[in-house]
PDB file of C-alpha atoms and ligand atoms in Angstrom:
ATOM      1  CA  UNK Z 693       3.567  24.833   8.997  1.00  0.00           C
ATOM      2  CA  UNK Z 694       3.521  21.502   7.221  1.00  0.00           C
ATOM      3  CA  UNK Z 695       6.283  19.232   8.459  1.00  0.00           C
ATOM      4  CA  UNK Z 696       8.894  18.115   6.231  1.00  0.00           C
ATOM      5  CA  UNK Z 697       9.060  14.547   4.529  1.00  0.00           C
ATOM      6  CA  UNK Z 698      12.338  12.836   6.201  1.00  0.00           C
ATOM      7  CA  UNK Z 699      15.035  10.973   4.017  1.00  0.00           C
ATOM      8  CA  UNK Z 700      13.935   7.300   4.233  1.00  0.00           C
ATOM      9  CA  UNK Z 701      16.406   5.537   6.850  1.00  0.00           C
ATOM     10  CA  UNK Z 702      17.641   2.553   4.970  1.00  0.00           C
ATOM     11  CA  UNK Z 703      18.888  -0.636   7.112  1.00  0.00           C
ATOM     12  CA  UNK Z 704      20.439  -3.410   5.092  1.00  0.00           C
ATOM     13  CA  UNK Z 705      20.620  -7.107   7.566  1.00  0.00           C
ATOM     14  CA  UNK Z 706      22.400 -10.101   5.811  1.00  0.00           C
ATOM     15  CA  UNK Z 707      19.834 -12.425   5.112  1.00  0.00           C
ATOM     16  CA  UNK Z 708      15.573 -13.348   5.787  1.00  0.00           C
ATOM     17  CA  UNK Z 709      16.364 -14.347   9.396  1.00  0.00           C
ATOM     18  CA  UNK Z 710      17.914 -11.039  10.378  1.00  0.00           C
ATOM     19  CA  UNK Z 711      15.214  -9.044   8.506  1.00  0.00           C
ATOM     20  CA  UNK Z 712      12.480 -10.945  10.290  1.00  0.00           C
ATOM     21  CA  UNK Z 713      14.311  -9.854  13.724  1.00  0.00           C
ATOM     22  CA  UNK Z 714      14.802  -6.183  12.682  1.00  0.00           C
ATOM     23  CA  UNK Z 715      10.978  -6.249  11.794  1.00  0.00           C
ATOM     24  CA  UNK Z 716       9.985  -7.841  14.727  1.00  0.00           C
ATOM     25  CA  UNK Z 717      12.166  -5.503  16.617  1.00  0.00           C
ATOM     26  CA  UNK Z 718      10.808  -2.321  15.158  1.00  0.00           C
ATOM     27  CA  UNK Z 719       7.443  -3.736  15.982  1.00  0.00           C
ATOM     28  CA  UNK Z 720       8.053  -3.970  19.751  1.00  0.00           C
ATOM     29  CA  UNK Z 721       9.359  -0.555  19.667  1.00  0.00           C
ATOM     30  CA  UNK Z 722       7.262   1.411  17.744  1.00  0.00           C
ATOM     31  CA  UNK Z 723       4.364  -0.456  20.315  1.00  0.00           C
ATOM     32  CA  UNK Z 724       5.546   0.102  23.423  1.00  0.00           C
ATOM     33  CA  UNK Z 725       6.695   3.440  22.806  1.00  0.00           C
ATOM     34  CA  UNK Z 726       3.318   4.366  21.998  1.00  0.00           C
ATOM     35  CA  UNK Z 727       1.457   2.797  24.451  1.00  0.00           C
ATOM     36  CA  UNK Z 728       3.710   3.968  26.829  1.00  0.00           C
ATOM     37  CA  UNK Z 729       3.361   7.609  25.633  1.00  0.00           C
ATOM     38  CA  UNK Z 730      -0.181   8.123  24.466  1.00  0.00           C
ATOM     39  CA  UNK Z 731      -1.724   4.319  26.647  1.00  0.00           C
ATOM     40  CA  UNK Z 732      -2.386   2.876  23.496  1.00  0.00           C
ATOM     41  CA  UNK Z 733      -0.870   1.917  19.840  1.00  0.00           C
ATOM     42  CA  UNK Z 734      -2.597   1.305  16.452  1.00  0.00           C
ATOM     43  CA  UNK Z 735      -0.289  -0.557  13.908  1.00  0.00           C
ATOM     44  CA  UNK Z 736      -1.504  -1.642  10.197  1.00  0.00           C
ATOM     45  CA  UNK Z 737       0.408  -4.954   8.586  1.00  0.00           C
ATOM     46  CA  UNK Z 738       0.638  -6.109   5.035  1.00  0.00           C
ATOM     47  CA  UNK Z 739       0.185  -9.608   3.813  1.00  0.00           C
ATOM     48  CA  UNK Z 740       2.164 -11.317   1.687  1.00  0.00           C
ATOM     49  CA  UNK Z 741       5.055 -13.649   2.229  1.00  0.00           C
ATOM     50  CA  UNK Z 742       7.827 -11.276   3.656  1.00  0.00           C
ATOM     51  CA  UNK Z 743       6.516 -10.734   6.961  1.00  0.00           C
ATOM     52  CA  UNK Z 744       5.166 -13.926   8.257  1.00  0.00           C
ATOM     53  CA  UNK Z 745       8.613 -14.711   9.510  1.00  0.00           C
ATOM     54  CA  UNK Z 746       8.365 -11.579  11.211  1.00  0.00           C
ATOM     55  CA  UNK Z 747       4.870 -12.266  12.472  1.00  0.00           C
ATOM     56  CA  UNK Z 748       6.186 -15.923  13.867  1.00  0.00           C
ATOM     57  CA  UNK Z 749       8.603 -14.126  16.058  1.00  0.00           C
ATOM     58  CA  UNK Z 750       6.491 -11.762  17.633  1.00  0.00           C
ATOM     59  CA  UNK Z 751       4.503 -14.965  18.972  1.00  0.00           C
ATOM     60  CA  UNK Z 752       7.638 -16.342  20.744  1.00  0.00           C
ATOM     61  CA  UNK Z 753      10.034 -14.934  23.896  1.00  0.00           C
ATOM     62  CA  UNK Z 754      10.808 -12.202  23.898  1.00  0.00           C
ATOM     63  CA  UNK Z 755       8.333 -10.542  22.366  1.00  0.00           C
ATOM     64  CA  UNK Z 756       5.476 -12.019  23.084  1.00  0.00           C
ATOM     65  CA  UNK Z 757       6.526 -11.368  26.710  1.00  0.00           C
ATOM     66  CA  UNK Z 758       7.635  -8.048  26.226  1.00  0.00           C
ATOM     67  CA  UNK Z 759       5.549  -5.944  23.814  1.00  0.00           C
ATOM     68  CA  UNK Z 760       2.460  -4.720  25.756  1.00  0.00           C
ATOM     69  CA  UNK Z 761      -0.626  -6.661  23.545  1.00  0.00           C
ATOM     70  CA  UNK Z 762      -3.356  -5.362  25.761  1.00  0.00           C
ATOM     71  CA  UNK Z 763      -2.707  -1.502  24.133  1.00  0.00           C
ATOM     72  CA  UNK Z 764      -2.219  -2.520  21.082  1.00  0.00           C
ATOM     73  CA  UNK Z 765      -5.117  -2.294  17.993  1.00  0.00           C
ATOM     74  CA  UNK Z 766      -4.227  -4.033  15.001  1.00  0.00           C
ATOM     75  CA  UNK Z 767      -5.630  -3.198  11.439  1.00  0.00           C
ATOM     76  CA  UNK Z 768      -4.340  -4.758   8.205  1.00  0.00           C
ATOM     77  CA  UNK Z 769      -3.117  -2.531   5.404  1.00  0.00           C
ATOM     78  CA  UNK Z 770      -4.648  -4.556   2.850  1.00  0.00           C
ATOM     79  CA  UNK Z 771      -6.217  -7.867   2.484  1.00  0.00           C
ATOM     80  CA  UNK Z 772      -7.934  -9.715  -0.182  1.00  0.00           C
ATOM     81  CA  UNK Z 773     -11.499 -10.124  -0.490  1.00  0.00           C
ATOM     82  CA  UNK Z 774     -11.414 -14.171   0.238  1.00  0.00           C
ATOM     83  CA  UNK Z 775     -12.522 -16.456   3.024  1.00  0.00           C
ATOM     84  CA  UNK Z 776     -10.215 -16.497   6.524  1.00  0.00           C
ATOM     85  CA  UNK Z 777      -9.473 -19.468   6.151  1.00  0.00           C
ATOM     86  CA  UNK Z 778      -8.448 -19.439   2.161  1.00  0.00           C
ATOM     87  CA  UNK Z 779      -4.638 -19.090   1.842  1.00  0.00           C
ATOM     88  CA  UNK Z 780      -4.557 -16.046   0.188  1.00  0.00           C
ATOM     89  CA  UNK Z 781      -6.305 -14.198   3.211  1.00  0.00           C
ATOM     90  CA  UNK Z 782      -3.607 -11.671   4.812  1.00  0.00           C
ATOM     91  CA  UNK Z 783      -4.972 -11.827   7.976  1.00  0.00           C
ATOM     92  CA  UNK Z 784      -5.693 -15.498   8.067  1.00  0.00           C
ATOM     93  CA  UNK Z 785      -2.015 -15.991   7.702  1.00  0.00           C
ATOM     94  CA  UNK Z 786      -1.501 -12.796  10.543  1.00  0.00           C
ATOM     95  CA  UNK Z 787      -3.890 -15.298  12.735  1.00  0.00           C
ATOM     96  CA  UNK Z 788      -2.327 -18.762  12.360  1.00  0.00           C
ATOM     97  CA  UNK Z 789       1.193 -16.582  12.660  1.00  0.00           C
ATOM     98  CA  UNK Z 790       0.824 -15.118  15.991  1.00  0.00           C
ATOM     99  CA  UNK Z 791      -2.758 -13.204  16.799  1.00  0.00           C
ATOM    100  CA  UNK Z 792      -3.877 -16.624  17.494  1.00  0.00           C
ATOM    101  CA  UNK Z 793      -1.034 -17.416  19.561  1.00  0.00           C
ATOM    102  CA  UNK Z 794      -0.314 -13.937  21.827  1.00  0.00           C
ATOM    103  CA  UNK Z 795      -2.414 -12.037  24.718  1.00  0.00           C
ATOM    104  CA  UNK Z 796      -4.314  -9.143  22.586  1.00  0.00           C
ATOM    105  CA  UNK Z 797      -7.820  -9.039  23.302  1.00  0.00           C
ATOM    106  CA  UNK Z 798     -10.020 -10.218  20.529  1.00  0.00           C
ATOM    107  CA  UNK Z 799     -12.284  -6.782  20.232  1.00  0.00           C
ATOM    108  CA  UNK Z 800      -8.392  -5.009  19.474  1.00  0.00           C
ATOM    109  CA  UNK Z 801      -8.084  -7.204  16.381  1.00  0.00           C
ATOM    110  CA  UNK Z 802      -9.921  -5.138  13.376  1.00  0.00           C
ATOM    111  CA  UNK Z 803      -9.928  -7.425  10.308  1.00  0.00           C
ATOM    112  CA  UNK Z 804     -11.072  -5.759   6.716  1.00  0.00           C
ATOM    113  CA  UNK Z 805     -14.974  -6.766   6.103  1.00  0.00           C
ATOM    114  CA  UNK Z 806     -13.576  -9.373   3.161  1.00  0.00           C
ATOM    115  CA  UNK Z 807     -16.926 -10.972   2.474  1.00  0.00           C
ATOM    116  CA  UNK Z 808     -18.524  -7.614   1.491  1.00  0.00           C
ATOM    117  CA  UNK Z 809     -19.451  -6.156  -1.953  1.00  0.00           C
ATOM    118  CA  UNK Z 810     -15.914  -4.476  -2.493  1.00  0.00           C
ATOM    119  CA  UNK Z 811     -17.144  -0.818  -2.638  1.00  0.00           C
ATOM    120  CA  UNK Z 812     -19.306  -1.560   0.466  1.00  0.00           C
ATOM    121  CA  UNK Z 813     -16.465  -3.049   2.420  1.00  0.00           C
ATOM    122  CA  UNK Z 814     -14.178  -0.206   2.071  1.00  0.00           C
ATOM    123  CA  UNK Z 815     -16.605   2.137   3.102  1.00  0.00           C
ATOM    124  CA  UNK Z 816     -17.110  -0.186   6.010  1.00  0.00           C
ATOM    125  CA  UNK Z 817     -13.198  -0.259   6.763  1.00  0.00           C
ATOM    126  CA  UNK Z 818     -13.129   3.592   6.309  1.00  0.00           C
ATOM    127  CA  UNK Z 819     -16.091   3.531   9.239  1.00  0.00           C
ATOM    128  CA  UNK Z 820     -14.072   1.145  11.198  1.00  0.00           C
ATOM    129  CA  UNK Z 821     -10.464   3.357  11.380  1.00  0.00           C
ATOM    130  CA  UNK Z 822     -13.278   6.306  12.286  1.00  0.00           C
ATOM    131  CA  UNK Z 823     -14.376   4.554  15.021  1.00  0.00           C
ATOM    132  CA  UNK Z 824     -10.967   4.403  16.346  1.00  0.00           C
ATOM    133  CA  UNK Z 825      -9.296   7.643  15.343  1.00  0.00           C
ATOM    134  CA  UNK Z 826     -12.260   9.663  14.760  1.00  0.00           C
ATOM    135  CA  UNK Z 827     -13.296  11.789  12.120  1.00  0.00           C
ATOM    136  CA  UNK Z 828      -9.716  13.553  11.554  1.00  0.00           C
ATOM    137  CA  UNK Z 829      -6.993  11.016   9.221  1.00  0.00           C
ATOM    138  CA  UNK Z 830      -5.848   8.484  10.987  1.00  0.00           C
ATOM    139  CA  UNK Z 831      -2.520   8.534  12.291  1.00  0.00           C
ATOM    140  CA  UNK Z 832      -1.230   4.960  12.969  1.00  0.00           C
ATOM    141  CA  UNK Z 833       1.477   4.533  15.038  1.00  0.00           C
ATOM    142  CA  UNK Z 834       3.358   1.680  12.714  1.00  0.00           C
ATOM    143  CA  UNK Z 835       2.737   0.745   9.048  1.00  0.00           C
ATOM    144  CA  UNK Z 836       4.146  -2.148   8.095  1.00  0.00           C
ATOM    145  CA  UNK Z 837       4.131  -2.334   3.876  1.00  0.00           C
ATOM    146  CA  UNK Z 838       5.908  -4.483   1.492  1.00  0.00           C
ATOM    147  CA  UNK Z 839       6.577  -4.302  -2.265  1.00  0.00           C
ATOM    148  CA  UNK Z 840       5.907  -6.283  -5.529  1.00  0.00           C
ATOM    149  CA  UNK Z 841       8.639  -6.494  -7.724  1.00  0.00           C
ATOM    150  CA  UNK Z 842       5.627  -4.829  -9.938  1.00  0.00           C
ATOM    151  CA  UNK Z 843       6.294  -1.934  -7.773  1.00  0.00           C
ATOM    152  CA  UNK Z 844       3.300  -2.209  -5.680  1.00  0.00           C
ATOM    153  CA  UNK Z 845       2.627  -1.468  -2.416  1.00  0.00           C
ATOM    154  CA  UNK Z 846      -0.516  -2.372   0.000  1.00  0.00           C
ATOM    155  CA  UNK Z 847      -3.048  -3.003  -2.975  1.00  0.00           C
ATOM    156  CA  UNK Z 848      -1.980   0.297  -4.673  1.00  0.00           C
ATOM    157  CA  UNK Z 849      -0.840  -0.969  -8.239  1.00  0.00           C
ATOM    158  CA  UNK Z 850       0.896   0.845 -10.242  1.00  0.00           C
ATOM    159  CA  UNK Z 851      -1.390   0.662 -13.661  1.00  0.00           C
ATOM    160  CA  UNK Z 852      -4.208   1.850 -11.400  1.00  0.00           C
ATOM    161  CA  UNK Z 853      -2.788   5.328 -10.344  1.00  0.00           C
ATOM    162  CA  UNK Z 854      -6.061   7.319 -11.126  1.00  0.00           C
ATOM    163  CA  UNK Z 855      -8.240   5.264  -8.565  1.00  0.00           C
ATOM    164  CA  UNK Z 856      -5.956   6.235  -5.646  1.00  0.00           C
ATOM    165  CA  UNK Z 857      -5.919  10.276  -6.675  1.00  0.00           C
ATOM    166  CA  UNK Z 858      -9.016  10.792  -3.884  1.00  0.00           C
ATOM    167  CA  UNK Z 859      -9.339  12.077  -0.604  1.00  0.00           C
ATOM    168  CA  UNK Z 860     -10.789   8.000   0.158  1.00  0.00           C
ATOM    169  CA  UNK Z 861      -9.183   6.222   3.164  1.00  0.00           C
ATOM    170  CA  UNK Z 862     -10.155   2.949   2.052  1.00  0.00           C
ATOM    171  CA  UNK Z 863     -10.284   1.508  -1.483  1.00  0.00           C
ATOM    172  CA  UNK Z 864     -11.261  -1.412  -3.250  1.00  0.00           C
ATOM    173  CA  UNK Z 865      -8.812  -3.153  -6.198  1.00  0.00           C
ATOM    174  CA  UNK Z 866      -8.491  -6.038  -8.361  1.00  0.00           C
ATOM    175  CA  UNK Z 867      -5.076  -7.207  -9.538  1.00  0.00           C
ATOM    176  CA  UNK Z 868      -2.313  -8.851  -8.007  1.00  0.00           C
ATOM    177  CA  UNK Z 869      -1.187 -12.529  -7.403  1.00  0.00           C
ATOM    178  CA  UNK Z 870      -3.630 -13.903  -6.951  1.00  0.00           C
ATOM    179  CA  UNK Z 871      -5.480 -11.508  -9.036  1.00  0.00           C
ATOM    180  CA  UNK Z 872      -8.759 -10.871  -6.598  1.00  0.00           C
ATOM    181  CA  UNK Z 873     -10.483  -8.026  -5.584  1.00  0.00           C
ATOM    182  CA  UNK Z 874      -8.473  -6.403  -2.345  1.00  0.00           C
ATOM    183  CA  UNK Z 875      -9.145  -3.393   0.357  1.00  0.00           C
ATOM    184  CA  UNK Z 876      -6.413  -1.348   0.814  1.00  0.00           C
ATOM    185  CA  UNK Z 877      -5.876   1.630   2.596  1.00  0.00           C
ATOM    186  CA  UNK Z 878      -4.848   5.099   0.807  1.00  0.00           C
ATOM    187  CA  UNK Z 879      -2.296   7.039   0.690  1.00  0.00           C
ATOM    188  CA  UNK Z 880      -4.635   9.828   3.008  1.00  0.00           C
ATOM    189  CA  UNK Z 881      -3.673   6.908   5.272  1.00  0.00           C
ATOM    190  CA  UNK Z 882      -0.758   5.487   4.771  1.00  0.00           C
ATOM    191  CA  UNK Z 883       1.130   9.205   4.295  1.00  0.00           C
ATOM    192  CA  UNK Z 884       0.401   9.774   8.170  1.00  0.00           C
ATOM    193  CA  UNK Z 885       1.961   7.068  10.192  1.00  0.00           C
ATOM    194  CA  UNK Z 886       4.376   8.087  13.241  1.00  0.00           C
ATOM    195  CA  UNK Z 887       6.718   4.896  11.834  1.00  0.00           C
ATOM    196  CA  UNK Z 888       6.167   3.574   8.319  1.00  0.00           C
ATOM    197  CA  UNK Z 889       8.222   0.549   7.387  1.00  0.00           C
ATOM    198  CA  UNK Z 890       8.843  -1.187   4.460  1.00  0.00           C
ATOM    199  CA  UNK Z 891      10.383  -4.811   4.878  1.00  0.00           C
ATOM    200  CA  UNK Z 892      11.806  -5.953   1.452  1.00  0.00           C
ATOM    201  CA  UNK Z 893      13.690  -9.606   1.636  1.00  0.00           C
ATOM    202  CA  UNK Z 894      15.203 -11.023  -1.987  1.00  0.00           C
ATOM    203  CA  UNK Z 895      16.957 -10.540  -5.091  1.00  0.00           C
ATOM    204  CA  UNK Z 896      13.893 -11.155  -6.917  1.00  0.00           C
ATOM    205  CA  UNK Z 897      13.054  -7.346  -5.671  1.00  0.00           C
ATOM    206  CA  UNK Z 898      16.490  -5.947  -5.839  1.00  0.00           C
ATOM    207  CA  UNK Z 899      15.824  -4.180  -9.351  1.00  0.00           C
ATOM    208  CA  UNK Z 900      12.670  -2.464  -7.540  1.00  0.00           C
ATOM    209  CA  UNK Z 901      14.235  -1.690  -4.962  1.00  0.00           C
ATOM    210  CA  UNK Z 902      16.660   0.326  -6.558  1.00  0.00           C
ATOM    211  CA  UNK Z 903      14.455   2.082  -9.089  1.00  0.00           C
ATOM    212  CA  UNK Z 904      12.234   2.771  -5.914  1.00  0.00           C
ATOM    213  CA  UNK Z 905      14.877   4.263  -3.907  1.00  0.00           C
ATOM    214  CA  UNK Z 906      17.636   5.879  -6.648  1.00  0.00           C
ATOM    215  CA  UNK Z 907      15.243   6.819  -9.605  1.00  0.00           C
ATOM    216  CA  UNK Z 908      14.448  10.095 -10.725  1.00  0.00           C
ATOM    217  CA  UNK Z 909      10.813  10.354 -11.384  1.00  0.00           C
ATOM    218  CA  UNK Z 910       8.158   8.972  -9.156  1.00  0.00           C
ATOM    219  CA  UNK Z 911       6.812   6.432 -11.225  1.00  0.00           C
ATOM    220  CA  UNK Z 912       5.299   3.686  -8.436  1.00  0.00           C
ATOM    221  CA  UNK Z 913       2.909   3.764  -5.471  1.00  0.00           C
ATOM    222  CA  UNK Z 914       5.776   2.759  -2.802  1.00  0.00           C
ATOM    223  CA  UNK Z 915       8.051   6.375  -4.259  1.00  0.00           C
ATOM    224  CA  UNK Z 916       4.552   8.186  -2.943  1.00  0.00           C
ATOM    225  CA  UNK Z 917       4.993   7.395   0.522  1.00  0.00           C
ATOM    226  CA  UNK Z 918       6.701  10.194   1.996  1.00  0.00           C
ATOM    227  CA  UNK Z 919       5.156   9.728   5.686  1.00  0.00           C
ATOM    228  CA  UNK Z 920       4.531  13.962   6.684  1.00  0.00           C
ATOM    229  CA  UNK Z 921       6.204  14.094   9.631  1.00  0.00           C
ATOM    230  CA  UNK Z 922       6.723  10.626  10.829  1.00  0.00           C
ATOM    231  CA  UNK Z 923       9.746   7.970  10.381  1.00  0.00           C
ATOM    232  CA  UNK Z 924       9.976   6.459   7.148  1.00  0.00           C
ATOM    233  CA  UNK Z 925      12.297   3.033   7.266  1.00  0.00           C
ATOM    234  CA  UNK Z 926      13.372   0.751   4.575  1.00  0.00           C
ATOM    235  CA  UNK Z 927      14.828  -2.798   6.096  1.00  0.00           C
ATOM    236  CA  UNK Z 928      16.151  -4.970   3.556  1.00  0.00           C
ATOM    237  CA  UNK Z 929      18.249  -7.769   3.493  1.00  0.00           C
ATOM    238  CA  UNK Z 930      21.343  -7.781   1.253  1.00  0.00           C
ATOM    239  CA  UNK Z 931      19.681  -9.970  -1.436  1.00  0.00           C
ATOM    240  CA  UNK Z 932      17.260  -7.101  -2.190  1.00  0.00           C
ATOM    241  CA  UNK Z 933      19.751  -4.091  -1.422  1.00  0.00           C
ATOM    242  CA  UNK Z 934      22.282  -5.481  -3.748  1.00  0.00           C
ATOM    243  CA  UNK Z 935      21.825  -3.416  -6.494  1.00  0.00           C
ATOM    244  CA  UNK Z 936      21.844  -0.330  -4.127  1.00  0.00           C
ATOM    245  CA  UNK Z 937      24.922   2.248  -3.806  1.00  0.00           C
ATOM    246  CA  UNK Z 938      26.609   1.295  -0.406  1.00  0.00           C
ATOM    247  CA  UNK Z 939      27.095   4.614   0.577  1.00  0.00           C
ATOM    248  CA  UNK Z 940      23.042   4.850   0.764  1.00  0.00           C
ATOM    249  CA  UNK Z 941      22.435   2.550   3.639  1.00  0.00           C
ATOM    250  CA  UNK Z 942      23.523   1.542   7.001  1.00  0.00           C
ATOM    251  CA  UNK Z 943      24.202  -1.935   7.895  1.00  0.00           C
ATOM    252  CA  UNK Z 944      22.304  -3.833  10.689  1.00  0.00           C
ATOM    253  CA  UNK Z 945      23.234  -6.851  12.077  1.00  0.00           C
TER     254      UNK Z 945
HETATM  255  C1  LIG S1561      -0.635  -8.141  -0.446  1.00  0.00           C
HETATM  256  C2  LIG S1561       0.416  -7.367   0.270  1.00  0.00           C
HETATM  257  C3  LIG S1561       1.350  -6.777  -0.731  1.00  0.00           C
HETATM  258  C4  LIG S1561       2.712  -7.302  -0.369  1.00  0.00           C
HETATM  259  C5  LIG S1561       3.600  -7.364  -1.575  1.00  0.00           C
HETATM  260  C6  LIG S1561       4.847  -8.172  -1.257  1.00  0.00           C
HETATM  261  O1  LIG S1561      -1.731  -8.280   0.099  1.00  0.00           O
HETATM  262  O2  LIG S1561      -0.304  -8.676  -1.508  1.00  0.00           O
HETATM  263  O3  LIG S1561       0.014  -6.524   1.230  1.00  0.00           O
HETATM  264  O4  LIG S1561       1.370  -5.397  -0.815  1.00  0.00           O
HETATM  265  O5  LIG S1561       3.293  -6.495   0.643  1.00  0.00           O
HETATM  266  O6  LIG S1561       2.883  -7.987  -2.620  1.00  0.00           O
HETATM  267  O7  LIG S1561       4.459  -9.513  -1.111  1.00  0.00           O
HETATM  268  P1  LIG S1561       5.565 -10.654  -0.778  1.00  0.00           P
HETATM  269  O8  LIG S1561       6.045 -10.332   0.597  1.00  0.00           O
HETATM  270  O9  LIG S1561       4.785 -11.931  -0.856  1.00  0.00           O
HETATM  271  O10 LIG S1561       6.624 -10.518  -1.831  1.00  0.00           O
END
C-alpha cells in the first residue's frame, strides 16, 4: 500500500536569526536520529542565500559538538555548473560556511561533478547517489530546499516542467540568477526523503509562499513535493508567512 502524502507542518519564527536556529536545529535532529537508528545519515542542501546562516551555525557550539559528523554523508540538492571557488558555487559557499570548519571526513562530502559537460555530470551525480543508496531511489534522510520567488525549487523551474516529467534522478538546467547551467536532483529524488524541509526567510517571498501553500492548482515545482511517506516541513519567518492565514501555521520561537 502506498503511504499517504502528510499535510506540510508549517512553523512560522519571528525573524532570519530564529529561522537559521530552527534550520540548524532540524538539521541536528533529523542527523542524529538517523545515525542513531540506521549508523548513518544522508542529507541533501540547497544553495542560495537562505541557508548560509543556517550553515554558519552548524559550525559553532552546540552543534558542531553535538551532531554526530562522522555518520553523516552530505550531497547538495543542486549546484551550478561553476568553479568552487566562483561565488555562485552552492557548495563553495556550504565549504567556507561550515564543511570546512566541522569534523566530517572528507570522502563523506559528495559535491555535484560541476566542471562536467552538463548531461555527463548528471549522469555522473545519478552514479554517485547509486553508489551510496544503491540501485533502488534514494531515500535521504533530510532535504533541505528553498524557493525563488519565481516559484522554483532546487533547479526545477517552473517554465521547464516537461524536462523534469522522467523517471531521471539527476538533471541538468539552465536558468536562474545567475542564469548558468545547474544539476539538480528530481523529483524521483526529492519525493522520497524521511524529512524534507523548506526554509523560506523574507517578504520578498511572501506572495510565493502563499500561492505555494493556499492555491488551488499545482502550478510550481515546490506544490510537487509531497514527500511519500516522510515529514514534509515548511519554516518560515514571519516576513515570508505574512500573507499566510494564521490559523495555517504554528508559531516557533
Ligand atoms: C540555487 C538554490 C535555489 C534556492 C532558491 C532560493 O542553487 O539557486 O538551490 O533553489 O534554494 O533560489 O534562493 P535564496 O535563498 O537565495 O533566495
Amino acid at each position: 500500500m502506498t503511504k499517504k502524502n502528510l499535510k506540510p507542518k508549517i512553523i512560522v519564527v519571528s525573524d532570519a536569526r530564529q529561522l537559521a536556529k530552527a534550520g540548524a536545529d532540524l538539521f541536528e535532529k533529523a542527523v542524529a536520529d538517523a545515525v542513531k537508528d540506521r549508523g548513518r545519515a544522508a542529507a541533501a542542501l540547497s544553495g542560495g542565500s537562505t541557508p548560509r546562516a543556517m550553515n554558519r551555525l552548524l559550525a559553532g557550539p552546540p552543534y558542531v559538538d553535538r551532531i554526530p559528523w562522522k555518520g553523516l554523508h552530505l550531497f547538495w540538492v543542486d549546484d551550478r555548473m561553476v568553479a568552487v571557488d566562483d561565488p555562485a558555487s552552492n557548495f563553495g559557499a556550504a565549504r567556507d560556511d561550515f564543511i570546512s570548519r566541522v569534523p566530517i571526513p572528507a570522502q563523506q562530502v559528495h559535491p555535484m561533478p560541476v566542471l562536467d559537460a552538463p548531461i555527463c555530470g548528471a549522469e555522473r551525480y545519478a552514479l554517485e547517489l547509486k553508489n551510496y543508496f544503491g540501485s533502488k531511489a534514494p531515500v535521504f534522510d533530510l532535504i533541505l530546499l528553498g524557493i525563488g520567488s519565481d516559484g522554483h525549487t532546487a533547479s526545477l523551474f517552473p517554465h521547464q516542467a516537461e524536462a523534469h516529467q522522467g523517471p531521471e534522478w539527476v538533471l541538468s538546467a539552465r536558468g536562474g540568477n545567475p542564469d548558468v547551467y545547474r544539476l539538480t536532483l528530481n523529483y524521483p529524488v526529492l519525493n522520497r526523503a524521511r524529512t524534507t524541509a523548506f526554509l523560506v526567510s523574507g517578504r520578498g517571498k511572501a506572495e510565493m509562499v502563499r500561492t505555494l501553500l493556499c492555491g488551488d492548482e499545482v502550478r510550481y515545482p515546490p506544490q510537487r513535493i509531497r514527500p511519500e511517506g516522510g515529514r514534509l516541513v515548511w519554516l518560515l519567518d514571519r516576513p515570508a508567512a505574512t500573507l499566510l492565514p494564521e490559523d495555517m501555521c504554528s508559531m516557533g520561537e
